[in-house]
Amino acid sequence: TVARYGIFASCVRPTVTEQAIEIEARRERRREIANCAKEAFEGADENDDRVLTLDELRQIEGDNAEVVMMEADVNGDGVLSKREYVNYKLHIAKQVGRMARKAFKQADVNDDKELTLEELRAIEGDNAETVMREADVDGGGSLSKREYVDYKIRCAAHGAMLLR
């Protein structure tokens, strides 16, 4: 890269430190999502049989329980094991992260790696103020990609649990 771009090579690709920080942030998000899913699973498993029925799943997924059961019940036995539930939540978080990064890139019209409230409205509509308030961790008045992606993943991972 240095040979091709000369002194501007560092402008083209993130530094090793930035990449390492992003990798560690993703690992931490993954651990957080897995732990949250495990806790929710254990709290909803009323009879401690280590599987969730549709009724038990409704406690944590609400109206989405049927969809979650269909998508997460890999072995088709009509109940969810902890592994199935955790893997499903991790899969959803990964998909949401991908979509959030793509949406961020499209909305960042001035390419400054931050979303203003106006840019955020393009992807969040009437919900933009709420998203800005809840996702702006550093209080800077704009959202970095990490703040936006983390927020969207947290919302997806916690799903109906946030609403309770």
mmCIF file of C-alpha atoms in Angstrom:
data_model
loop_
_atom_site.group_PDB
_atom_site.id
_atom_site.type_symbol
_atom_site.label_atom_id
_atom_site.label_comp_id
_atom_site.label_asym_id
_atom_site.label_seq_id
_atom_site.Cartn_x
_atom_site.Cartn_y
_atom_site.Cartn_z
ATOM 1 C CA THR A 1 0.000 0.000 0.000
ATOM 2 C CA VAL A 2 2.823 2.426 0.877
ATOM 3 C CA ALA A 3 4.492 1.762 -2.470
ATOM 4 C CA ARG A 4 1.289 2.492 -4.328
ATOM 5 C CA TYR A 5 0.015 5.503 -2.362
ATOM 6 C CA GLY A 6 3.260 6.859 -0.896
ATOM 7 C CA ILE A 7 2.819 9.176 2.063
ATOM 8 C CA PHE A 8 -0.959 8.993 1.658
ATOM 9 C CA ALA A 9 -1.109 5.258 2.404
ATOM 10 C CA SER A 10 -2.350 5.888 5.921
ATOM 11 C CA CYS A 11 -5.281 7.866 4.479
ATOM 12 C CA VAL A 12 -6.414 4.920 2.402
ATOM 13 C CA ARG A 13 -6.666 2.221 5.054
ATOM 14 C CA PRO A 14 -7.339 2.284 8.767
ATOM 15 C CA THR A 15 -4.240 1.926 10.895
ATOM 16 C CA VAL A 16 -3.470 -1.355 12.594
ATOM 17 C CA THR A 17 -4.507 0.217 15.897
ATOM 18 C CA GLU A 18 -7.887 1.330 14.511
ATOM 19 C CA GLN A 19 -8.478 -2.131 13.064
ATOM 20 C CA ALA A 20 -7.559 -3.778 16.365
ATOM 21 C CA ILE A 21 -9.900 -1.461 18.257
ATOM 22 C CA GLU A 22 -12.745 -2.226 15.838
ATOM 23 C CA ILE A 23 -12.132 -5.977 16.104
ATOM 24 C CA GLU A 24 -12.136 -5.803 19.896
ATOM 25 C CA ALA A 25 -15.297 -3.646 19.864
ATOM 26 C CA ARG A 26 -17.042 -6.255 17.710
ATOM 27 C CA ARG A 27 -15.944 -9.046 20.048
ATOM 28 C CA GLU A 28 -17.212 -7.103 23.038
ATOM 29 C CA ARG A 29 -20.581 -6.479 21.317
ATOM 30 C CA ARG A 30 -20.795 -10.192 20.536
ATOM 31 C CA ARG A 31 -20.104 -11.123 24.177
ATOM 32 C CA GLU A 32 -22.640 -8.565 25.384
ATOM 33 C CA ILE A 33 -25.318 -9.855 23.012
ATOM 34 C CA ALA A 34 -24.626 -13.490 23.935
ATOM 35 C CA ASN A 35 -24.746 -12.729 27.655
ATOM 36 C CA CYS A 36 -27.950 -10.742 27.329
ATOM 37 C CA ALA A 37 -29.556 -13.530 25.287
ATOM 38 C CA LYS A 38 -28.466 -16.147 27.842
ATOM 39 C CA GLU A 39 -29.866 -14.112 30.727
ATOM 40 C CA ALA A 40 -33.150 -13.532 28.902
ATOM 41 C CA PHE A 41 -33.376 -17.229 28.020
ATOM 42 C CA GLU A 42 -32.756 -18.322 31.598
ATOM 43 C CA GLY A 43 -35.284 -15.808 32.937
ATOM 44 C CA ALA A 44 -37.975 -17.002 30.536
ATOM 45 C CA ASP A 45 -37.346 -20.739 31.071
ATOM 46 C CA GLU A 46 -40.016 -21.015 33.776
ATOM 47 C CA ASN A 47 -39.776 -24.767 34.314
ATOM 48 C CA ASP A 48 -35.957 -24.925 34.051
ATOM 49 C CA ASP A 49 -36.053 -27.595 31.332
ATOM 50 C CA ARG A 50 -33.375 -25.711 29.330
ATOM 51 C CA VAL A 51 -35.636 -25.115 26.327
ATOM 52 C CA LEU A 52 -38.123 -22.376 25.529
ATOM 53 C CA THR A 53 -41.630 -23.086 24.382
ATOM 54 C CA LEU A 54 -43.474 -20.518 22.301
ATOM 55 C CA ASP A 55 -45.262 -19.223 25.412
ATOM 56 C CA GLU A 56 -41.966 -18.806 27.268
ATOM 57 C CA LEU A 57 -40.406 -17.145 24.232
ATOM 58 C CA ARG A 58 -43.233 -14.590 24.168
ATOM 59 C CA GLN A 59 -41.949 -13.237 27.498
ATOM 60 C CA ILE A 60 -38.796 -11.954 25.823
ATOM 61 C CA GLU A 61 -39.788 -11.552 22.187
ATOM 62 C CA GLY A 62 -43.377 -10.377 22.527
ATOM 63 C CA ASP A 63 -45.285 -10.297 19.242
ATOM 64 C CA ASN A 64 -42.176 -11.493 17.358
ATOM 65 C CA ALA A 65 -42.075 -14.830 19.187
ATOM 66 C CA GLU A 66 -43.605 -16.855 16.343
ATOM 67 C CA VAL A 67 -41.150 -15.455 13.796
ATOM 68 C CA VAL A 68 -38.209 -16.002 16.134
ATOM 69 C CA MET A 69 -39.307 -19.585 16.798
ATOM 70 C CA MET A 70 -39.597 -20.309 13.067
ATOM 71 C CA GLU A 71 -36.229 -18.785 12.236
ATOM 72 C CA ALA A 72 -34.246 -19.947 15.272
ATOM 73 C CA ASP A 73 -35.534 -23.511 15.739
ATOM 74 C CA VAL A 74 -32.797 -25.066 13.616
ATOM 75 C CA ASN A 75 -33.527 -28.689 14.510
ATOM 76 C CA GLY A 76 -37.299 -28.273 14.077
ATOM 77 C CA ASP A 77 -38.290 -29.748 17.447
ATOM 78 C CA GLY A 78 -40.737 -26.930 18.234
ATOM 79 C CA VAL A 79 -38.728 -25.500 21.148
ATOM 80 C CA LEU A 80 -35.577 -23.394 21.381
ATOM 81 C CA SER A 81 -32.417 -24.499 23.106
ATOM 82 C CA LYS A 82 -30.213 -21.843 24.640
ATOM 83 C CA ARG A 83 -27.689 -22.392 21.845
ATOM 84 C CA GLU A 84 -30.343 -21.889 19.150
ATOM 85 C CA TYR A 85 -31.593 -18.704 20.798
ATOM 86 C CA VAL A 86 -28.136 -17.204 21.375
ATOM 87 C CA ASN A 87 -26.984 -18.053 17.846
ATOM 88 C CA TYR A 88 -30.142 -16.498 16.426
ATOM 89 C CA LYS A 89 -29.608 -13.264 18.369
ATOM 90 C CA LEU A 90 -25.967 -13.109 17.227
ATOM 91 C CA HIS A 91 -27.031 -13.722 13.618
ATOM 92 C CA ILE A 92 -29.630 -10.947 13.769
ATOM 93 C CA ALA A 93 -27.116 -8.556 15.329
ATOM 94 C CA LYS A 94 -24.631 -9.266 12.544
ATOM 95 C CA GLN A 95 -27.253 -8.605 9.862
ATOM 96 C CA VAL A 96 -28.371 -5.397 11.558
ATOM 97 C CA GLY A 97 -24.760 -4.256 11.885
ATOM 98 C CA ARG A 98 -24.210 -4.754 8.164
ATOM 99 C CA MET A 99 -27.367 -2.836 7.284
ATOM 100 C CA ALA A 100 -26.544 -0.044 9.765
ATOM 101 C CA ARG A 101 -23.039 0.419 8.324
ATOM 102 C CA LYS A 102 -24.487 0.598 4.811
ATOM 103 C CA ALA A 103 -27.198 3.074 5.870
ATOM 104 C CA PHE A 104 -24.608 5.205 7.699
ATOM 105 C CA LYS A 105 -22.405 5.365 4.614
ATOM 106 C CA GLN A 106 -25.321 6.406 2.402
ATOM 107 C CA ALA A 107 -26.570 9.027 4.866
ATOM 108 C CA ASP A 108 -23.129 10.581 5.471
ATOM 109 C CA VAL A 109 -23.457 12.844 2.441
ATOM 110 C CA ASN A 110 -20.499 15.082 3.300
ATOM 111 C CA ASP A 111 -18.337 12.008 4.039
ATOM 112 C CA ASP A 112 -17.059 13.364 7.375
ATOM 113 C CA LYS A 113 -17.655 10.035 9.174
ATOM 114 C CA GLU A 114 -20.281 11.657 11.421
ATOM 115 C CA LEU A 115 -24.049 11.895 11.051
ATOM 116 C CA THR A 116 -25.709 15.191 11.832
ATOM 117 C CA LEU A 117 -29.354 15.259 12.857
ATOM 118 C CA GLU A 118 -30.289 16.264 9.311
ATOM 119 C CA GLU A 119 -28.351 13.340 7.817
ATOM 120 C CA LEU A 120 -29.819 11.003 10.408
ATOM 121 C CA ARG A 121 -33.350 12.040 9.380
ATOM 122 C CA ALA A 122 -32.691 10.561 5.935
ATOM 123 C CA ILE A 123 -32.504 7.069 7.440
ATOM 124 C CA GLU A 124 -34.465 7.380 10.686
ATOM 125 C CA GLY A 125 -37.221 9.811 9.705
ATOM 126 C CA ASP A 126 -39.329 11.048 12.620
ATOM 127 C CA ASN A 127 -37.319 8.851 14.983
ATOM 128 C CA ALA A 128 -34.063 10.764 14.304
ATOM 129 C CA GLU A 129 -34.191 12.910 17.456
ATOM 130 C CA THR A 130 -34.726 9.882 19.675
ATOM 131 C CA VAL A 131 -31.929 7.950 17.978
ATOM 132 C CA MET A 132 -29.565 10.924 18.299
ATOM 133 C CA ARG A 133 -30.372 11.349 21.982
ATOM 134 C CA GLU A 134 -29.979 7.656 22.799
ATOM 135 C CA ALA A 135 -27.032 6.823 20.528
ATOM 136 C CA ASP A 136 -24.824 9.916 20.990
ATOM 137 C CA VAL A 137 -22.686 8.358 23.704
ATOM 138 C CA ASP A 138 -19.965 11.011 23.662
ATOM 139 C CA GLY A 139 -22.471 13.896 23.655
ATOM 140 C CA GLY A 140 -20.890 15.480 20.583
ATOM 141 C CA GLY A 141 -24.184 16.293 18.884
ATOM 142 C CA SER A 142 -23.472 13.961 15.963
ATOM 143 C CA LEU A 143 -23.119 10.204 15.592
ATOM 144 C CA SER A 144 -19.975 8.339 14.653
ATOM 145 C CA LYS A 145 -20.376 5.121 12.723
ATOM 146 C CA ARG A 146 -19.560 3.145 15.870
ATOM 147 C CA GLU A 147 -22.216 4.993 17.913
ATOM 148 C CA TYR A 148 -24.870 4.447 15.239
ATOM 149 C CA VAL A 149 -24.031 0.799 14.542
ATOM 150 C CA ASP A 150 -23.762 -0.044 18.256
ATOM 151 C CA TYR A 151 -27.131 1.575 18.907
ATOM 152 C CA LYS A 152 -28.857 -0.308 16.075
ATOM 153 C CA ILE A 153 -27.313 -3.609 17.162
ATOM 154 C CA ARG A 154 -28.308 -3.026 20.795
ATOM 155 C CA CYS A 155 -31.882 -2.310 19.733
ATOM 156 C CA ALA A 156 -32.013 -5.435 17.575
ATOM 157 C CA ALA A 157 -30.311 -7.664 20.126
ATOM 158 C CA HIS A 158 -32.484 -6.597 22.998
ATOM 159 C CA GLY A 159 -35.608 -6.408 20.847
ATOM 160 C CA ALA A 160 -38.806 -6.584 22.830
ATOM 161 C CA MET A 161 -36.796 -6.782 26.069
ATOM 162 C CA LEU A 162 -36.055 -3.043 25.786
ATOM 163 C CA LEU A 163 -39.749 -2.302 25.629
ATOM 164 C CA ARG A 164 -40.572 -4.103 28.846
#
